Coordinates of C-alpha atoms and ligand atoms in Angstrom, one line a residue:
M235 CA -16.2 10.6 8.5
L236 CA -12.7 10.0 9.2
P237 CA -11.1 13.7 9.2
V238 CA -10.1 14.7 5.1
I239 CA -6.6 16.0 4.4
E240 CA -6.0 18.1 1.6
T241 CA -3.6 17.8 -1.4
S242 CA -2.8 19.5 -4.8
L243 CA -0.6 18.4 -7.3
C244 CA 1.2 19.6 -10.9
A245 CA 1.4 16.6 -12.5
G246 CA 1.1 18.0 -16.1
A247 CA -3.4 16.6 -16.4
C248 CA -5.2 17.1 -19.9
A249 CA -7.8 18.2 -17.4
P250 CA -8.0 18.3 -13.8
F251 CA -9.1 15.6 -11.7
S252 CA -9.0 14.0 -8.2
F253 CA -9.6 11.3 -5.7
L254 CA -8.9 10.0 -2.7
H255 CA -6.5 8.2 -1.5
A256 CA -7.4 5.8 1.8
S257 CA -4.7 3.1 3.0
D258 CA -4.1 0.6 6.3
T259 CA -8.3 0.3 6.8
H260 CA -7.0 -3.0 8.6
L261 CA -10.5 -4.5 8.1
T262 CA -11.0 -7.1 11.1
R263 CA -14.3 -8.8 10.3
A264 CA -15.0 -13.0 10.9
D265 CA -18.0 -15.0 10.9
R266 CA -18.9 -18.1 11.4
R267 CA -17.7 -19.2 7.9
D268 CA -14.3 -18.9 9.8
N269 CA -12.9 -21.3 12.1
P270 CA -12.3 -20.7 16.6
M271 CA -9.1 -19.1 15.9
K272 CA -9.8 -16.8 13.3
N273 CA -12.7 -15.4 16.1
E274 CA -10.5 -15.0 18.3
L275 CA -7.8 -13.3 15.7
A276 CA -10.5 -10.5 15.3
R277 CA -11.2 -10.7 19.2
R278 CA -7.8 -9.7 19.5
R279 CA -6.7 -7.3 16.8
T280 CA -10.0 -4.9 16.6
P281 CA -9.9 -2.7 19.3
V282 CA -6.2 -2.1 18.2
F283 CA -7.6 -0.1 14.8
P284 CA -10.8 1.2 16.2
A285 CA -10.7 3.7 13.1
S286 CA -11.4 0.4 10.6
E287 CA -14.8 0.1 10.4
E288 CA -15.7 4.3 9.8
G289 CA -13.3 4.1 7.4
Y290 CA -15.0 1.3 5.4
A291 CA -18.2 2.9 5.8
G292 CA -16.6 6.1 4.5
L293 CA -15.6 4.5 1.4
M294 CA -18.4 2.6 1.4
A295 CA -20.5 6.5 1.4
M296 CA -18.4 8.2 -1.3
P297 CA -20.4 8.6 -4.6
G298 CA -19.7 5.1 -6.7
D299 CA -18.4 7.0 -9.2
G300 CA -15.5 9.0 -7.3
L301 CA -12.2 7.1 -7.6
I302 CA -10.8 5.9 -5.0
V303 CA -7.6 4.6 -4.6
H304 CA -6.6 2.3 -1.6
T305 CA -2.9 1.9 -0.6
G306 CA -3.4 -1.5 0.7
D307 CA -3.9 -3.1 3.5
L308 CA -7.9 -3.0 3.7
I309 CA -8.2 -6.0 5.4
D310 CA -5.9 -7.1 8.3
F311 CA -6.2 -11.0 7.5
V312 CA -7.6 -13.0 5.2
S313 CA -11.5 -14.4 6.4
E314 CA -14.4 -14.6 4.8
A315 CA -16.1 -11.5 6.0
N316 CA -13.4 -8.8 5.2
L317 CA -12.8 -10.5 2.1
D318 CA -16.6 -10.3 1.3
A319 CA -16.1 -6.3 2.8
A320 CA -13.5 -6.1 -0.1
M321 CA -15.7 -6.9 -2.7
A322 CA -18.2 -5.6 -2.2
L323 CA -16.4 -2.2 -1.7
S324 CA -14.5 -2.9 -5.6
A325 CA -18.4 -4.2 -6.5
S326 CA -20.1 -0.5 -5.7
H327 CA -16.6 1.4 -6.1
D328 CA -14.5 2.9 -8.7
L329 CA -11.8 1.0 -6.7
F330 CA -7.4 1.4 -8.0
F331 CA -6.1 -1.1 -5.3
A332 CA -2.4 -0.7 -4.7
V333 CA -2.2 -4.2 -2.3
G334 CA -1.0 -4.2 1.6
N335 CA 1.1 -7.7 2.9
H336 CA -2.4 -7.7 5.7
E337 CA -4.5 -8.5 2.2
F338 CA -2.1 -12.4 2.3
S339 CA -1.6 -12.5 5.9
R340 CA -3.7 -15.2 7.4
Y341 CA -2.9 -15.4 10.9
V342 CA -1.2 -12.3 11.4
G343 CA 2.8 -13.3 11.9
E344 CA 2.7 -16.6 12.1
A345 CA 4.7 -17.3 8.9
F346 CA 7.2 -15.4 7.3
E347 CA 5.8 -13.5 4.5
D348 CA 7.2 -14.1 0.8
G349 CA 6.5 -14.4 -2.7
R350 CA 5.5 -18.4 -1.6
Y351 CA 3.0 -17.4 0.8
R352 CA 1.7 -14.9 -0.8
E353 CA 0.5 -17.4 -3.4
E354 CA -1.6 -19.6 -0.7
S355 CA -4.1 -16.7 -0.4
F356 CA -3.2 -14.6 -4.1
D357 CA -5.8 -16.0 -6.3
Q358 CA -8.7 -15.6 -2.9
V359 CA -7.2 -11.8 -2.6
S360 CA -7.3 -10.9 -6.2
A361 CA -10.9 -12.3 -6.9
C362 CA -11.9 -9.1 -5.1
F363 CA -10.3 -6.4 -6.9
R364 CA -11.1 -5.3 -10.2
N365 CA -7.5 -3.9 -11.2
P366 CA -4.1 -7.1 -11.3
L367 CA -2.8 -6.8 -7.8
R368 CA 1.5 -6.9 -8.6
F369 CA 0.9 -3.9 -11.3
A370 CA -2.3 -2.7 -12.5
V371 CA -2.2 0.6 -14.7
R372 CA -4.5 3.1 -15.4
E373 CA -4.8 6.7 -17.4
R374 CA -6.6 9.6 -16.4
N375 CA -6.5 12.9 -17.9
G376 CA -2.8 11.5 -18.9
V377 CA -2.4 10.7 -16.9
M378 CA -0.5 7.3 -15.6
L379 CA -1.8 6.1 -12.2
V380 CA 0.1 2.7 -11.9
G381 CA -0.5 0.6 -8.9
M382 CA 2.3 -2.5 -7.6
D383 CA 2.7 -4.6 -4.8
N384 CA 5.8 -3.6 -2.9
G385 CA 3.9 -5.2 0.5
Y386 CA 6.8 -7.8 1.1
Y387 CA 9.8 -4.7 0.2
L388 CA 10.8 -5.8 -2.7
L389 CA 9.7 -5.3 -6.7
D390 CA 10.5 -8.0 -9.1
N391 CA 12.0 -8.2 -12.8
R392 CA 7.5 -8.2 -14.2
Q393 CA 6.9 -5.0 -12.3
F394 CA 10.2 -3.0 -12.4
S395 CA 10.0 -3.7 -16.4
A396 CA 6.3 -3.1 -16.5
L397 CA 7.0 0.4 -14.8
K398 CA 9.8 1.0 -17.2
R399 CA 6.9 -0.4 -20.8
V400 CA 4.3 2.9 -18.8
V401 CA 7.4 5.5 -18.6
S402 CA 8.5 4.5 -22.3
L403 CA 5.1 6.3 -23.3
G404 CA 6.2 10.1 -22.5
M405 CA 3.5 10.3 -20.0
P406 CA 3.1 11.8 -16.2
I407 CA 2.7 9.3 -14.0
L408 CA 1.3 8.9 -9.8
L409 CA 2.3 5.9 -8.2
F410 CA 0.9 3.7 -5.8
L411 CA 2.6 2.0 -3.4
H412 CA 2.0 -0.1 0.0
T413 CA 5.2 0.3 1.1
P414 CA 6.5 3.8 1.0
L415 CA 9.8 4.4 -0.5
Y416 CA 13.2 5.5 1.6
E417 CA 13.6 8.7 2.3
E418 CA 16.1 10.4 5.4
K419 CA 13.5 12.0 7.1
L420 CA 10.4 9.7 6.8
A421 CA 12.9 7.0 8.6
D422 CA 13.8 9.9 11.3
M423 CA 9.9 10.2 11.5
V424 CA 9.2 6.0 11.9
F425 CA 12.2 6.1 14.1
A426 CA 10.9 8.8 16.4
E427 CA 8.3 6.7 16.7
G428 CA 10.3 3.8 18.8
N429 CA 10.7 1.5 16.1
P430 CA 13.8 -1.0 16.1
C431 CA 13.1 -0.5 11.8
S432 CA 12.3 2.1 9.3
Y433 CA 8.9 -0.2 7.8
L434 CA 10.5 1.6 4.1
M435 CA 11.6 0.1 1.2
G436 CA 15.3 0.8 -0.5
A437 CA 16.6 2.0 3.1
P438 CA 20.3 1.9 3.2
E439 CA 22.2 -1.6 3.9
K440 CA 24.0 0.1 6.4
L441 CA 20.9 0.7 8.0
C442 CA 19.7 -2.4 7.5
F443 CA 21.7 -3.3 9.3
T444 CA 21.3 -1.8 12.6
Y445 CA 17.4 -3.4 12.5
P446 CA 16.8 -6.9 14.7
P447 CA 17.9 -9.4 12.7
D448 CA 14.1 -11.0 11.3
R449 CA 13.8 -6.9 10.1
R450 CA 16.9 -6.8 8.7
I451 CA 15.5 -9.9 6.6
Q452 CA 12.3 -8.7 5.7
Q453 CA 13.5 -5.4 4.4
T454 CA 16.5 -5.7 2.6
A455 CA 16.4 -4.9 -0.4
D456 CA 17.6 -7.1 -3.2
G457 CA 19.2 -5.8 -6.2
V458 CA 15.9 -5.3 -8.6
T459 CA 13.9 -4.1 -6.1
R460 CA 18.0 -1.4 -5.4
A461 CA 17.6 -0.9 -9.1
A462 CA 13.9 0.1 -9.0
Y463 CA 14.0 2.1 -6.2
E464 CA 16.9 4.3 -7.9
Y465 CA 15.0 4.4 -11.0
I466 CA 11.7 5.4 -10.1
L467 CA 13.8 8.4 -7.6
S468 CA 15.8 9.3 -11.0
E469 CA 12.6 9.0 -13.3
P470 CA 11.6 12.9 -14.5
L471 CA 7.8 11.3 -15.3
I472 CA 7.0 10.1 -12.6
K473 CA 5.4 13.3 -10.3
A474 CA 4.2 11.7 -6.8
V475 CA 4.2 8.2 -4.7
F476 CA 1.4 7.8 -2.5
A477 CA 1.8 4.9 0.1
G478 CA 0.4 3.8 3.5
H479 CA 2.2 0.8 5.4
L480 CA 3.3 3.9 8.4
H481 CA -0.1 4.2 9.4
F482 CA 0.6 7.8 10.0
D483 CA 0.2 11.3 7.9
A484 CA 3.2 12.7 6.2
E485 CA 4.5 14.3 2.8
T486 CA 8.1 14.4 2.4
M487 CA 10.4 14.8 -0.5
L488 CA 12.2 11.5 -1.9
T489 CA 14.3 14.2 -4.1
P490 CA 14.5 18.3 -4.6
S491 CA 10.9 17.5 -7.6
L492 CA 8.9 14.4 -6.3
P493 CA 6.7 14.4 -3.1
Q494 CA 5.8 11.7 -1.4
F495 CA 2.8 11.7 0.4
V496 CA 1.8 8.5 3.2
T497 CA -2.1 8.2 4.1
G498 CA -2.1 6.9 7.7
K499 CA -4.6 4.6 9.3
A500 CA -7.9 7.6 10.8
T501 CA -7.4 9.9 7.7
F502 CA -8.5 10.6 4.0
R503 CA -6.5 12.4 1.8
R504 CA -8.5 14.2 -1.3
V505 CA -6.0 14.4 -4.2
T506 CA -6.7 17.2 -6.6
V507 CA -3.8 16.5 -10.2
E508 CA -3.4 19.0 -12.3
Ligands
FE2_628 FE1 -0.9 -1.5 7.9

């Protein structure tokens, strides 16, 4: 079992509830049903994620009725064996899933990953999960749980409108994203690890200009993403943001009243909401 971080949160629930937050399990399974290139990819990627099988086993060992929120990269790439594992977890557990960039990755880095790239495996991946992948919402004890796909550092108009519709209900919201939202301290942590970019959504354009060109193109927010980012930070009904993607644990404040919890690839977070 991976180490568990305890987090409690006051969101205004009508009765307390808890969930397990996990992220970036990065399963690297492949078998005979996949081609030799995919099997070679699995061999190459497995040592990069030594905690992945333990993480997956930990999730599978959770009671079936306990809520699990996974913020993406459950699988490292699309393969028959990885999709089987994703399906087995969603079939046996109460899983609320906010998809990551790797869910749609076919060979990890073989192409620029954008909306068109995602479309090629979208239906196949969607079939493994019980909630919609681009935007999902459910209610728990008077709190709205919202999951949005921002794995490519972007949100679109449909997602932004759907979020505003949930806000209009007037209930407290917990937001689940794969890619964390830009915040200076969190960006500093990412740079301190030797990265040339922040890997965060909504980073200031000025900062993105310091990235290598491919990362600048990948991570610069478009108009909708920028507006959605500003909206999230200014909406008092959004009580917390949970994300992954960075592969380390972090808790920082997006604003003085909005915490962001990042859960790493080798930990779980037990969240108690009041
Ligand atoms: Fe990841």
